[in-house]
Amino acid sequence: MTMSGAIPADCETSSNTSAGETMKTLSDLDFRNKRVFLRVDFNVPLDDAGQVRDDTRIRAALPTVRYILDEGAKLVVASHLGRPKGKYDPKLSLKPVAVRFQELIGRTVSLAPEVVGPEVERLKGELKPGEILLLENLRFHPGETANEEAFARQLASQIDIFVNDAFGASHRAHASVVGMVHFVAEKAAGFLMEKEVTYLRKVIEEPVRPYVAVLGGAKVSDKIPIIESLIAKADDILIGGAMAYTFFRAQGMEVGQSLVEPDQLPTASDILKKAKERGANLYFPIDHVVAPSLKAEATTAVLESFPFPPDVMAGDIGPKTIAMFRAILNKAKTIFWNGPLGVFELEPFSKGTVEIAKAIAAAKAISVVGGGDSVAALKKAGVLGQVTHVSTGGGASLEFIAYGTLPGLEALE
Ligand code: ADP
Ligand code: MG
């Protein structure tokens, strides 16, 4: 494996193959008459009426589904949807997903009443080549996120081949991503997974420098711990979104009502200390769009310093931050972006994210953007087609970029 000279030796992993190098792909296996378990990411947004609002993720899995069916397999498809916390929730049933999936694939999709159990075993057993059984929401069972062995064995029951096409879920060591793989004879990556790994490895292995990472969004506890690993790899890290305020708070600043995750404060402090020791370039907002609440009709103000008044919260980066981030992005040769810089869904807080999306698209760089909301922001900015690779996974792409592997990928090796 070749490593770019600019990558510090301490982030070399002990293994001498990189993630995804030894995993099998669909064309390596014989699917005829085999019972296949396909893990997909059908975690789609639903509207108020409970219908699928955006079917991008379902469409993205279709090439793999078609290939496996055309090869003559009996297909069991499984996904999670939302966070039902281990119990049945009619609002998070895969029913609307099954309807849309059936329309798009043009074949009958039977929805199982449960995730595992005697009825599911019967339905699996009766499947014929070319038929599709969609399991209910994997997270209706507590064994999924707990990666429980008994549950993993039930998922794997009667299955000959495991295929993972759920890149966006592969940073989680859950039963349908990791646990069950041990109990299935053959395993492979689907087309979507293969594509993600191919593109993201380009950024991981030989990033053309300067390499700039832009991080934001709301899932702070998912993302903050990963920044440390990214510090060793990227030349500059630009931080915005809600995440920035946990870092400010960790330095003792008064951030008003801005979103802070108290249990992440020690991690944030630790990262700041390490970044300083290593001379890493972490950039935080230098001005902030604030309002009494994050609403579409909010009256906003721009603040350039702390403390914030106790009754306001930050919803976007300000104009000076946009200019500073844009100047850094202008010189970048590789860009990775995950997480909006503000509450871009609401007009008063959308400018920072839209302007940064445009700057990323305009840069003469290899640009990779990951995350459902970040991709929605690219669309909003009208630059979706102007980045090099749009990844389906947010947390997964960030974790892969930072660590060079994912639990779900290691399970496929
Ligand atoms: P992605 O889906 O791209 O991985 P996340 O799901 O982590 O991104 O975060 C997206 C969400 O973060 C958006 O809904 C956005 O409104 C929210 N967000 C961004 N900045 C802030 C902020 N300052 N305060 C609260 N929420 C924010
Ligand atoms: Mg999101």
PDB file of C-alpha atoms in Angstrom, residues 204-339:
ATOM      1  CA  ILE A 204      -8.308   8.521   2.292  1.00  0.00           C
ATOM      2  CA  GLU A 205      -5.218   7.154   0.624  1.00  0.00           C
ATOM      3  CA  GLU A 206      -3.731   9.877  -1.486  1.00  0.00           C
ATOM      4  CA  PRO A 207      -5.453  13.177  -0.860  1.00  0.00           C
ATOM      5  CA  VAL A 208      -4.038  15.906  -3.076  1.00  0.00           C
ATOM      6  CA  ARG A 209      -3.125  18.749  -0.739  1.00  0.00           C
ATOM      7  CA  PRO A 210      -4.279  21.070   0.665  1.00  0.00           C
ATOM      8  CA  TYR A 211      -6.951  18.729   2.003  1.00  0.00           C
ATOM      9  CA  VAL A 212      -9.777  20.628   3.723  1.00  0.00           C
ATOM     10  CA  ALA A 213     -12.542  19.036   5.808  1.00  0.00           C
ATOM     11  CA  VAL A 214     -15.753  20.967   6.522  1.00  0.00           C
ATOM     12  CA  LEU A 215     -17.823  19.688   9.436  1.00  0.00           C
ATOM     13  CA  GLY A 216     -21.146  20.792  10.825  1.00  0.00           C
ATOM     14  CA  GLY A 217     -24.596  19.466  11.523  1.00  0.00           C
ATOM     15  CA  ALA A 218     -26.421  18.461  14.637  1.00  0.00           C
ATOM     16  CA  LYS A 219     -25.331  14.913  15.449  1.00  0.00           C
ATOM     17  CA  VAL A 220     -22.558  16.182  17.646  1.00  0.00           C
ATOM     18  CA  SER A 221     -21.996  13.062  19.732  1.00  0.00           C
ATOM     19  CA  ASP A 222     -21.567  11.040  16.536  1.00  0.00           C
ATOM     20  CA  LYS A 223     -19.117  13.441  15.003  1.00  0.00           C
ATOM     21  CA  ILE A 224     -16.975  15.101  17.654  1.00  0.00           C
ATOM     22  CA  PRO A 225     -14.992  11.990  18.637  1.00  0.00           C
ATOM     23  CA  ILE A 226     -14.028  11.508  14.989  1.00  0.00           C
ATOM     24  CA  ILE A 227     -12.440  14.923  14.563  1.00  0.00           C
ATOM     25  CA  GLU A 228      -9.343  13.841  16.448  1.00  0.00           C
ATOM     26  CA  SER A 229      -8.511  11.241  13.847  1.00  0.00           C
ATOM     27  CA  LEU A 230      -9.246  13.682  11.053  1.00  0.00           C
ATOM     28  CA  ILE A 231      -6.813  16.221  12.511  1.00  0.00           C
ATOM     29  CA  ALA A 232      -3.933  13.941  11.579  1.00  0.00           C
ATOM     30  CA  LYS A 233      -5.081  13.704   7.973  1.00  0.00           C
ATOM     31  CA  ALA A 234      -6.615  16.961   6.813  1.00  0.00           C
ATOM     32  CA  ASP A 235      -4.599  20.183   6.489  1.00  0.00           C
ATOM     33  CA  ASP A 236      -7.469  22.417   7.573  1.00  0.00           C
ATOM     34  CA  ILE A 237     -10.689  21.589   9.401  1.00  0.00           C
ATOM     35  CA  LEU A 238     -13.536  24.102   9.208  1.00  0.00           C
ATOM     36  CA  ILE A 239     -16.149  23.643  11.918  1.00  0.00           C
ATOM     37  CA  GLY A 240     -19.647  25.117  11.881  1.00  0.00           C
ATOM     38  CA  GLY A 241     -23.194  24.032  12.690  1.00  0.00           C
ATOM     39  CA  ALA A 242     -24.333  23.132  16.165  1.00  0.00           C
ATOM     40  CA  MET A 243     -21.085  21.261  16.733  1.00  0.00           C
ATOM     41  CA  ALA A 244     -19.101  24.498  17.017  1.00  0.00           C
ATOM     42  CA  TYR A 245     -20.966  25.507  20.178  1.00  0.00           C
ATOM     43  CA  THR A 246     -19.965  22.422  22.107  1.00  0.00           C
ATOM     44  CA  PHE A 247     -16.366  23.410  21.331  1.00  0.00           C
ATOM     45  CA  PHE A 248     -16.949  27.040  22.359  1.00  0.00           C
ATOM     46  CA  ARG A 249     -18.652  25.921  25.563  1.00  0.00           C
ATOM     47  CA  ALA A 250     -15.739  23.576  26.277  1.00  0.00           C
ATOM     48  CA  GLN A 251     -13.517  26.678  26.287  1.00  0.00           C
ATOM     49  CA  GLY A 252     -15.802  28.378  28.774  1.00  0.00           C
ATOM     50  CA  MET A 253     -17.596  30.721  26.390  1.00  0.00           C
ATOM     51  CA  GLU A 254     -21.201  31.727  27.100  1.00  0.00           C
ATOM     52  CA  VAL A 255     -23.195  30.555  24.074  1.00  0.00           C
ATOM     53  CA  GLY A 256     -26.713  31.420  25.293  1.00  0.00           C
ATOM     54  CA  GLN A 257     -29.283  28.817  24.254  1.00  0.00           C
ATOM     55  CA  SER A 258     -27.133  27.426  21.404  1.00  0.00           C
ATOM     56  CA  LEU A 259     -27.198  23.656  21.071  1.00  0.00           C
ATOM     57  CA  VAL A 260     -24.505  22.124  23.307  1.00  0.00           C
ATOM     58  CA  GLU A 261     -24.058  18.465  24.207  1.00  0.00           C
ATOM     59  CA  PRO A 262     -22.823  18.535  27.804  1.00  0.00           C
ATOM     60  CA  ASP A 263     -21.527  14.955  27.791  1.00  0.00           C
ATOM     61  CA  GLN A 264     -19.267  15.807  24.837  1.00  0.00           C
ATOM     62  CA  LEU A 265     -17.533  18.715  26.593  1.00  0.00           C
ATOM     63  CA  PRO A 266     -14.578  16.662  27.894  1.00  0.00           C
ATOM     64  CA  THR A 267     -14.022  15.120  24.444  1.00  0.00           C
ATOM     65  CA  ALA A 268     -14.177  18.549  22.835  1.00  0.00           C
ATOM     66  CA  SER A 269     -11.614  19.932  25.324  1.00  0.00           C
ATOM     67  CA  ASP A 270      -9.339  17.005  24.693  1.00  0.00           C
ATOM     68  CA  ILE A 271      -9.513  17.485  20.916  1.00  0.00           C
ATOM     69  CA  LEU A 272      -8.719  21.200  21.251  1.00  0.00           C
ATOM     70  CA  LYS A 273      -5.690  20.372  23.405  1.00  0.00           C
ATOM     71  CA  LYS A 274      -4.384  17.771  20.967  1.00  0.00           C
ATOM     72  CA  ALA A 275      -4.994  20.032  17.978  1.00  0.00           C
ATOM     73  CA  LYS A 276      -2.931  22.743  19.677  1.00  0.00           C
ATOM     74  CA  GLU A 277      -0.081  20.323  20.480  1.00  0.00           C
ATOM     75  CA  ARG A 278       0.056  19.155  16.884  1.00  0.00           C
ATOM     76  CA  GLY A 279      -0.337  22.627  15.409  1.00  0.00           C
ATOM     77  CA  ALA A 280      -3.418  21.456  13.520  1.00  0.00           C
ATOM     78  CA  ASN A 281      -5.528  24.051  11.769  1.00  0.00           C
ATOM     79  CA  LEU A 282      -8.969  23.960  13.318  1.00  0.00           C
ATOM     80  CA  TYR A 283     -11.137  26.913  12.277  1.00  0.00           C
ATOM     81  CA  PHE A 284     -14.265  27.950  14.161  1.00  0.00           C
ATOM     82  CA  PRO A 285     -16.862  30.623  13.294  1.00  0.00           C
ATOM     83  CA  ILE A 286     -15.707  34.198  13.935  1.00  0.00           C
ATOM     84  CA  ASP A 287     -19.257  35.567  13.687  1.00  0.00           C
ATOM     85  CA  HIS A 288     -22.661  34.060  14.292  1.00  0.00           C
ATOM     86  CA  VAL A 289     -26.251  34.534  13.132  1.00  0.00           C
ATOM     87  CA  VAL A 290     -28.348  34.349  16.297  1.00  0.00           C
ATOM     88  CA  ALA A 291     -32.046  34.618  17.161  1.00  0.00           C
ATOM     89  CA  PRO A 292     -34.282  34.087  20.190  1.00  0.00           C
ATOM     90  CA  SER A 293     -35.439  30.815  18.583  1.00  0.00           C
ATOM     91  CA  LEU A 294     -34.686  28.889  15.427  1.00  0.00           C
ATOM     92  CA  LYS A 295     -37.910  29.618  13.523  1.00  0.00           C
ATOM     93  CA  ALA A 296     -38.638  30.648   9.935  1.00  0.00           C
ATOM     94  CA  GLU A 297     -39.985  34.031  11.092  1.00  0.00           C
ATOM     95  CA  ALA A 298     -37.166  34.694  13.560  1.00  0.00           C
ATOM     96  CA  THR A 299     -35.556  38.127  13.789  1.00  0.00           C
ATOM     97  CA  THR A 300     -31.819  37.579  13.547  1.00  0.00           C
ATOM     98  CA  ALA A 301     -28.707  39.464  14.596  1.00  0.00           C
ATOM     99  CA  VAL A 302     -25.010  38.915  13.911  1.00  0.00           C
ATOM    100  CA  LEU A 303     -22.680  38.576  16.905  1.00  0.00           C
ATOM    101  CA  GLU A 304     -18.897  38.717  16.635  1.00  0.00           C
ATOM    102  CA  SER A 305     -17.945  37.919  20.186  1.00  0.00           C
ATOM    103  CA  PHE A 306     -18.848  36.129  23.403  1.00  0.00           C
ATOM    104  CA  PRO A 307     -20.652  36.120  25.755  1.00  0.00           C
ATOM    105  CA  PHE A 308     -23.927  35.709  23.854  1.00  0.00           C
ATOM    106  CA  PRO A 309     -26.982  37.159  25.615  1.00  0.00           C
ATOM    107  CA  PRO A 310     -28.575  34.319  27.605  1.00  0.00           C
ATOM    108  CA  ASP A 311     -31.782  34.270  25.525  1.00  0.00           C
ATOM    109  CA  VAL A 312     -30.371  33.794  21.980  1.00  0.00           C
ATOM    110  CA  MET A 313     -29.143  30.795  20.060  1.00  0.00           C
ATOM    111  CA  ALA A 314     -26.837  30.441  17.084  1.00  0.00           C
ATOM    112  CA  GLY A 315     -28.442  29.215  13.877  1.00  0.00           C
ATOM    113  CA  ASP A 316     -25.824  29.937  11.218  1.00  0.00           C
ATOM    114  CA  ILE A 317     -22.292  31.136  10.562  1.00  0.00           C
ATOM    115  CA  GLY A 318     -22.001  34.886   9.871  1.00  0.00           C
ATOM    116  CA  PRO A 319     -20.673  36.749   6.790  1.00  0.00           C
ATOM    117  CA  LYS A 320     -17.074  37.031   8.049  1.00  0.00           C
ATOM    118  CA  THR A 321     -16.943  33.301   8.683  1.00  0.00           C
ATOM    119  CA  ILE A 322     -18.326  32.626   5.206  1.00  0.00           C
ATOM    120  CA  ALA A 323     -15.550  34.780   3.710  1.00  0.00           C
ATOM    121  CA  MET A 324     -12.846  33.098   5.811  1.00  0.00           C
ATOM    122  CA  PHE A 325     -14.053  29.556   4.989  1.00  0.00           C
ATOM    123  CA  ARG A 326     -14.442  30.461   1.309  1.00  0.00           C
ATOM    124  CA  ALA A 327     -10.837  31.671   1.090  1.00  0.00           C
ATOM    125  CA  ILE A 328      -9.576  28.379   2.548  1.00  0.00           C
ATOM    126  CA  LEU A 329     -11.805  26.295   0.261  1.00  0.00           C
ATOM    127  CA  ASN A 330     -10.613  28.271  -2.751  1.00  0.00           C
ATOM    128  CA  LYS A 331      -7.090  26.916  -2.334  1.00  0.00           C
ATOM    129  CA  ALA A 332      -8.120  23.332  -1.521  1.00  0.00           C
ATOM    130  CA  LYS A 333      -7.279  20.432  -3.805  1.00  0.00           C
ATOM    131  CA  THR A 334      -9.284  17.851  -1.832  1.00  0.00           C
ATOM    132  CA  ILE A 335     -12.468  18.665   0.091  1.00  0.00           C
ATOM    133  CA  PHE A 336     -14.586  16.511   2.350  1.00  0.00           C
ATOM    134  CA  TRP A 337     -17.846  17.979   3.674  1.00  0.00           C
ATOM    135  CA  ASN A 338     -20.282  16.536   6.176  1.00  0.00           C
ATOM    136  CA  GLY A 339     -22.918  18.516   8.053  1.00  0.00           C
TER     137      GLY A 339
END
